[in-house]
Short mmCIF file of N, CA and C in Angstrom, two decimals:
data_model
loop_
_atom_site.label_atom_id
_atom_site.label_comp_id
_atom_site.label_asym_id
_atom_site.label_seq_id
_atom_site.Cartn_x
_atom_site.Cartn_y
_atom_site.Cartn_z
N UNK A 1 0.84 -1.02 0.18
CA UNK A 1 0.15 -0.56 0.06
C UNK A 1 1.33 1.02 -0.02
N UNK A 2 2.17 1.38 1.00
CA UNK A 2 2.53 2.41 1.04
C UNK A 2 3.66 2.52 -0.50
N UNK A 3 4.58 1.92 -1.22
CA UNK A 3 4.49 1.96 -1.41
C UNK A 3 4.19 2.53 -3.03
N UNK A 4 2.80 2.08 -3.26
CA UNK A 4 1.79 2.07 -4.39
C UNK A 4 0.92 3.81 -3.90
N UNK A 5 0.58 3.53 -3.12
CA UNK A 5 -0.02 4.68 -3.07
C UNK A 5 0.43 5.65 -1.68
N UNK A 6 1.41 5.62 -1.26
CA UNK A 6 2.03 6.42 -0.11
C UNK A 6 1.36 6.53 0.73
N UNK A 7 1.44 7.44 1.53
CA UNK A 7 0.94 7.67 3.35
C UNK A 7 -0.49 7.91 3.73
N UNK A 8 -1.09 8.50 2.05
CA UNK A 8 -2.10 9.39 2.24
C UNK A 8 -3.42 8.62 2.48
N UNK A 9 -4.26 8.26 2.64
CA UNK A 9 -5.24 7.23 2.51
C UNK A 9 -5.95 8.08 1.69
N UNK A 10 -5.93 8.90 1.42
CA UNK A 10 -6.65 9.23 0.06
C UNK A 10 -6.91 9.39 -1.34
N UNK A 11 -5.23 9.07 -0.85
CA UNK A 11 -4.77 8.66 -2.47
C UNK A 11 -5.55 7.22 -2.85
N UNK A 12 -5.67 6.37 -2.36
CA UNK A 12 -6.04 4.69 -1.75
C UNK A 12 -7.58 4.84 -1.70
N UNK A 13 -8.61 6.30 -1.44
CA UNK A 13 -9.71 6.07 -1.48
C UNK A 13 -10.01 6.50 -3.03
N UNK A 14 -9.53 7.21 -3.51
CA UNK A 14 -10.08 8.01 -4.84
C UNK A 14 -9.57 7.05 -5.49
N UNK A 15 -8.22 6.16 -5.80
CA UNK A 15 -7.87 5.34 -6.95
C UNK A 15 -9.80 4.35 -6.70
N UNK A 16 -9.59 3.89 -5.36
CA UNK A 16 -10.69 2.50 -5.53
C UNK A 16 -11.73 3.43 -6.48
N UNK A 17 -12.30 4.11 -5.65
CA UNK A 17 -13.35 5.46 -6.84
C UNK A 17 -13.06 5.34 -7.99
N UNK A 18 -11.93 5.48 -8.29
CA UNK A 18 -11.78 5.27 -9.92
C UNK A 18 -12.26 4.44 -10.50
N UNK A 19 -12.32 3.39 -10.02
CA UNK A 19 -12.11 1.82 -10.59
C UNK A 19 -13.67 1.47 -10.11
N UNK A 20 -15.03 2.09 -8.97
CA UNK A 20 -15.44 1.20 -8.38
C UNK A 20 -16.83 2.71 -9.45
N UNK A 21 -16.20 3.12 -10.18
CA UNK A 21 -17.15 4.63 -10.46
C UNK A 21 -18.08 3.63 -11.34
N UNK A 22 -17.31 3.08 -12.50
CA UNK A 22 -18.21 2.47 -13.71
C UNK A 22 -18.88 1.38 -13.51
N UNK A 23 -18.77 0.86 -12.34
CA UNK A 23 -19.69 -0.06 -11.78
C UNK A 23 -20.58 0.08 -10.61
N UNK A 24 -21.26 0.93 -10.36
CA UNK A 24 -22.33 1.62 -9.38
C UNK A 24 -23.39 0.72 -9.73
N UNK A 25 -23.58 0.43 -10.80
CA UNK A 25 -25.20 -0.29 -10.85
C UNK A 25 -25.08 -1.55 -11.07
N UNK A 26 -23.47 -2.01 -11.04
CA UNK A 26 -24.03 -3.33 -10.34
C UNK A 26 -23.73 -3.61 -8.27
N UNK A 27 -23.91 -2.74 -7.91
CA UNK A 27 -23.75 -2.92 -6.17
C UNK A 27 -25.04 -3.63 -6.00
N UNK A 28 -24.61 -4.01 -4.46
CA UNK A 28 -25.98 -4.90 -4.16
C UNK A 28 -25.95 -4.03 -2.91
N UNK A 29 -27.28 -4.41 -1.85
CA UNK A 29 -27.47 -3.61 -0.75
C UNK A 29 -26.19 -2.97 0.18
N UNK A 30 -25.94 -4.52 0.44
CA UNK A 30 -24.18 -4.78 0.91
C UNK A 30 -23.26 -3.61 0.42
N UNK A 31 -22.96 -4.03 -0.63
CA UNK A 31 -21.96 -3.04 -1.39
C UNK A 31 -21.99 -1.48 -1.04
N UNK A 32 -23.52 -1.17 -1.60
CA UNK A 32 -23.60 0.14 -1.51
C UNK A 32 -23.78 1.10 0.34
N UNK A 33 -23.77 0.23 1.22
CA UNK A 33 -23.88 0.26 2.67
C UNK A 33 -22.50 0.32 3.35
N UNK A 34 -21.79 -1.06 2.72
CA UNK A 34 -20.18 -0.77 3.51
C UNK A 34 -19.30 0.59 2.43
N UNK A 35 -19.55 0.55 1.12
CA UNK A 35 -18.61 1.57 0.52
C UNK A 35 -18.91 2.74 0.89
N UNK A 36 -20.38 3.48 1.17
CA UNK A 36 -20.59 4.67 1.45
C UNK A 36 -20.52 5.04 3.24
N UNK A 37 -20.25 4.08 3.80
CA UNK A 37 -20.00 4.22 5.04
C UNK A 37 -18.49 4.08 5.43
N UNK A 38 -17.93 2.97 4.54
CA UNK A 38 -16.27 3.40 4.52
C UNK A 38 -15.77 4.74 3.97
N UNK A 39 -16.04 5.36 3.22
CA UNK A 39 -16.46 6.83 2.77
C UNK A 39 -16.60 7.55 3.70
N UNK A 40 -17.48 7.24 4.46
CA UNK A 40 -17.93 8.97 5.21
C UNK A 40 -17.03 8.37 6.77
N UNK A 41 -17.29 6.98 7.13
CA UNK A 41 -16.10 7.27 8.52
C UNK A 41 -14.83 7.55 8.30
N UNK A 42 -14.17 7.89 6.98
CA UNK A 42 -12.91 7.90 6.59
C UNK A 42 -12.78 9.46 6.56
N UNK A 43 -14.11 10.29 6.65
CA UNK A 43 -14.35 11.34 6.44
C UNK A 43 -13.60 11.97 5.20
N UNK A 44 -13.96 10.93 4.10
CA UNK A 44 -13.53 11.41 2.77
C UNK A 44 -14.65 11.85 1.62
N UNK A 45 -14.25 13.00 1.71
CA UNK A 45 -15.53 13.63 0.62
C UNK A 45 -15.23 12.72 -1.19
N UNK A 46 -16.30 12.28 -1.46
CA UNK A 46 -16.69 11.62 -2.72
C UNK A 46 -17.97 11.90 -3.59
N UNK A 47 -18.43 13.05 -3.25
CA UNK A 47 -19.30 13.35 -4.16
C UNK A 47 -19.87 12.96 -5.01
N UNK A 48 -18.67 12.43 -6.75
CA UNK A 48 -19.03 11.32 -7.33
C UNK A 48 -19.32 10.27 -6.64
N UNK A 49 -18.84 9.76 -5.87
CA UNK A 49 -19.64 8.14 -5.52
C UNK A 49 -20.65 8.47 -4.67
N UNK A 50 -21.19 9.11 -3.63
CA UNK A 50 -22.66 9.55 -3.75
C UNK A 50 -23.64 10.16 -4.42
N UNK A 51 -22.85 10.47 -5.27
CA UNK A 51 -24.23 10.91 -6.70
C UNK A 51 -24.22 9.55 -7.38
N UNK A 52 -22.98 9.09 -7.29
CA UNK A 52 -23.31 7.78 -8.50
C UNK A 52 -24.63 7.16 -7.95
N UNK A 53 -23.96 6.71 -6.41
CA UNK A 53 -25.02 5.33 -5.96
C UNK A 53 -26.83 5.69 -5.85
N UNK A 54 -27.53 6.87 -6.12
CA UNK A 54 -28.59 7.29 -5.72
C UNK A 54 -29.04 6.56 -6.51
N UNK A 55 -29.10 6.03 -7.56
CA UNK A 55 -29.95 5.45 -8.37
C UNK A 55 -29.76 3.67 -8.55
N UNK A 56 -28.91 3.55 -8.01
CA UNK A 56 -28.71 1.98 -7.78
C UNK A 56 -29.44 1.94 -5.78
N UNK A 57 -28.89 3.10 -5.11
CA UNK A 57 -29.85 2.78 -3.39
C UNK A 57 -31.56 2.95 -3.99
N UNK A 58 -31.98 3.89 -4.66
CA UNK A 58 -33.26 4.08 -4.79
C UNK A 58 -33.93 2.34 -5.63
N UNK A 59 -33.20 1.52 -6.25
CA UNK A 59 -33.61 0.72 -7.51
C UNK A 59 -33.66 -0.72 -6.73
N UNK A 60 -32.49 -0.61 -5.66
CA UNK A 60 -32.29 -1.68 -4.64
C UNK A 60 -32.97 -1.45 -3.16
N UNK A 61 -33.49 -0.26 -2.96
CA UNK A 61 -34.03 -0.30 -2.06
C UNK A 61 -34.90 -1.54 -0.66
N UNK A 62 -35.44 -2.18 -1.73
CA UNK A 62 -36.48 -3.42 -1.16
C UNK A 62 -35.07 -4.64 -0.78
N UNK A 63 -34.65 -4.09 -0.71
CA UNK A 63 -33.07 -5.40 -0.70
C UNK A 63 -32.77 -5.30 0.63
N UNK A 64 -32.53 -4.16 0.77
CA UNK A 64 -32.33 -3.33 2.12
C UNK A 64 -32.22 -4.03 3.75
N UNK A 65 -31.59 -4.86 4.00
CA UNK A 65 -31.80 -5.06 5.46
C UNK A 65 -32.01 -3.67 6.15
N UNK A 66 -32.55 -3.38 7.26
CA UNK A 66 -32.41 -2.62 8.43
C UNK A 66 -30.58 -1.79 8.79
N UNK A 67 -29.95 -3.23 8.76
CA UNK A 67 -28.46 -2.47 8.90
C UNK A 67 -28.02 -1.37 8.08
N UNK A 68 -28.29 -2.43 6.88
CA UNK A 68 -27.76 -2.09 5.53
C UNK A 68 -28.10 -0.14 5.21
N UNK A 69 -29.64 -0.39 5.33
CA UNK A 69 -30.45 1.13 5.53
C UNK A 69 -29.87 1.66 5.97
N UNK A 70 -29.59 1.77 7.34
CA UNK A 70 -29.53 2.64 8.83
C UNK A 70 -27.61 2.90 7.83
N UNK A 71 -26.87 2.20 7.72
CA UNK A 71 -25.37 2.67 7.63
C UNK A 71 -25.58 3.73 6.34
N UNK A 72 -26.48 3.37 5.36
CA UNK A 72 -26.42 3.98 4.23
C UNK A 72 -27.08 5.80 4.63
N UNK A 73 -28.02 5.75 5.44
CA UNK A 73 -28.82 6.85 5.66
C UNK A 73 -27.48 7.55 6.22
N UNK A 74 -27.15 7.05 7.34
CA UNK A 74 -25.88 7.29 8.20
C UNK A 74 -24.87 7.95 7.49
N UNK A 75 -24.71 7.70 6.77
CA UNK A 75 -23.17 7.82 5.54
C UNK A 75 -23.68 9.00 4.85
N UNK A 76 -24.91 9.14 3.57
CA UNK A 76 -25.72 10.33 3.31
C UNK A 76 -25.59 11.34 4.37
N UNK A 77 -26.24 11.58 5.26
CA UNK A 77 -25.87 11.91 6.43
C UNK A 77 -24.89 12.76 7.72
N UNK A 78 -23.89 12.11 7.15
CA UNK A 78 -22.42 11.76 8.32
C UNK A 78 -21.39 12.69 7.06
N UNK A 79 -21.98 12.83 5.11
CA UNK A 79 -21.05 13.78 5.01
C UNK A 79 -21.77 14.88 4.11
N UNK A 80 -22.72 14.77 4.58
CA UNK A 80 -23.95 15.96 4.35
C UNK A 80 -23.88 16.16 2.86
N UNK A 81 -24.13 14.81 2.82
CA UNK A 81 -24.41 15.07 0.89
C UNK A 81 -26.21 15.21 0.70
N UNK A 82 -26.66 15.77 0.31
CA UNK A 82 -27.76 15.62 -0.22
C UNK A 82 -28.34 15.11 -0.92
N UNK A 83 -29.04 14.70 -0.69
CA UNK A 83 -30.25 13.23 -1.32
C UNK A 83 -30.88 13.16 -1.05
N UNK A 84 -32.23 14.27 -1.47
CA UNK A 84 -33.41 14.19 -0.91
C UNK A 84 -34.27 12.58 -0.91
N UNK A 85 -33.48 12.18 -2.32
CA UNK A 85 -34.86 11.42 -2.99
C UNK A 85 -34.28 10.30 -2.53
N UNK A 86 -33.40 9.98 -2.01
CA UNK A 86 -32.73 8.41 -0.61
C UNK A 86 -33.21 8.41 0.09
N UNK A 87 -33.82 9.54 0.88
CA UNK A 87 -34.22 9.71 2.47
C UNK A 87 -35.78 9.27 1.94
N UNK A 88 -36.12 10.25 0.89
CA UNK A 88 -37.97 9.83 0.85
C UNK A 88 -37.84 8.89 -0.34
N UNK A 89 -37.15 8.00 -0.64
CA UNK A 89 -37.42 6.89 -0.85
C UNK A 89 -37.48 5.52 0.43
N UNK A 90 -36.58 6.36 1.33
CA UNK A 90 -36.70 5.38 2.54
C UNK A 90 -36.82 5.48 3.36
N UNK A 91 -38.05 6.68 3.18
CA UNK A 91 -39.69 7.10 4.14
C UNK A 91 -40.63 5.55 3.56
N UNK A 92 -40.87 6.58 2.44
CA UNK A 92 -41.75 5.15 1.58
C UNK A 92 -42.11 4.13 2.09
N UNK A 93 -40.59 3.52 1.76
CA UNK A 93 -40.68 1.95 1.93
C UNK A 93 -40.86 1.49 3.09
N UNK A 94 -40.04 2.99 4.40
CA UNK A 94 -40.67 2.10 5.56
C UNK A 94 -42.15 2.70 5.87
N UNK A 95 -42.62 3.57 5.68
CA UNK A 95 -43.98 3.71 5.55
C UNK A 95 -44.86 2.13 4.92
N UNK A 96 -44.26 2.00 3.66
CA UNK A 96 -45.23 0.64 3.36
C UNK A 96 -45.07 -0.52 3.79
N UNK A 97 -43.70 -0.28 4.56
CA UNK A 97 -43.29 -1.26 5.28
C UNK A 97 -43.87 -1.67 6.36
N UNK A 98 -44.08 -0.49 6.72
CA UNK A 98 -45.13 -0.35 8.01
C UNK A 98 -46.58 -0.59 8.37
N UNK A 99 -47.05 -0.02 7.08
CA UNK A 99 -48.89 -0.26 6.62
C UNK A 99 -48.82 -1.96 6.20
N UNK A 100 -48.05 -2.35 5.36
CA UNK A 100 -47.94 -4.25 5.15
C UNK A 100 -48.12 -4.86 6.99
N UNK A 101 -47.39 -4.46 7.66
CA UNK A 101 -47.39 -5.40 8.83
C UNK A 101 -48.54 -4.88 10.07
N UNK A 102 -49.03 -3.58 10.28
CA UNK A 102 -50.05 -3.46 10.23
C UNK A 102 -51.23 -4.20 9.98
N UNK A 103 -51.09 -4.23 8.48
CA UNK A 103 -52.16 -5.35 8.45
C UNK A 103 -52.53 -6.38 8.01
N UNK A 104 -50.89 -7.15 8.20
CA UNK A 104 -50.72 -8.35 8.34
C UNK A 104 -51.31 -8.83 9.97
N UNK A 105 -50.78 -7.63 10.85
CA UNK A 105 -50.67 -7.62 12.02
C UNK A 105 -52.49 -8.27 12.60
N UNK A 106 -53.60 -7.28 11.80
CA UNK A 106 -54.87 -7.14 11.91
C UNK A 106 -55.61 -8.42 11.47
N UNK A 107 -54.93 -9.00 10.11
CA UNK A 107 -55.62 -9.93 9.55
C UNK A 107 -55.22 -10.90 10.29
N UNK A 108 -53.71 -11.27 11.14
CA UNK A 108 -54.05 -12.68 11.95
C UNK A 108 -54.54 -11.95 13.07
N UNK A 109 -54.79 -11.15 13.63
CA UNK A 109 -55.73 -10.96 14.84
C UNK A 109 -57.03 -11.24 15.17
N UNK A 110 -57.75 -11.16 13.27
CA UNK A 110 -58.89 -11.28 13.30
C UNK A 110 -59.08 -12.78 13.16
N UNK A 111 -58.04 -13.25 12.24
CA UNK A 111 -58.42 -14.93 12.17
C UNK A 111 -58.32 -15.82 13.21
N UNK A 112 -57.78 -14.91 14.23
CA UNK A 112 -57.21 -15.74 15.56
C UNK A 112 -58.82 -15.78 16.48
N UNK A 113 -59.75 -14.84 16.49
CA UNK A 113 -60.60 -14.60 17.00
C UNK A 113 -62.09 -14.94 16.96
N UNK A 114 -62.14 -16.20 15.56
CA UNK A 114 -63.12 -16.09 14.89
C UNK A 114 -63.65 -17.87 16.31
N UNK A 115 -62.06 -18.41 16.65
CA UNK A 115 -62.79 -19.89 17.30
C UNK A 115 -63.60 -19.80 18.51
#
């Protein structure tokens, strides 16, 4: 690492970004969460990464588990990257999941009371 990239980790992060950018559309929920979390944790500004991930995040949001979603939203918030469409999509998904859970619970409860 040190021989090729020097002692500055931002050089490595930029090199990774250059390789990753054309492949962002191939990322799954875990890839997205881990990548944006790593850049946010390293406090490395990567607007191209965060912008590039937006369509993939929205497209694959239904595949995110709670940890992936939390890490992704945390990363966007931590680097202060404006992505209202990501937060809106996450909120809509949460509302849908809540409504589904309530409906399922009500259906199960009414079925159990019929005996």
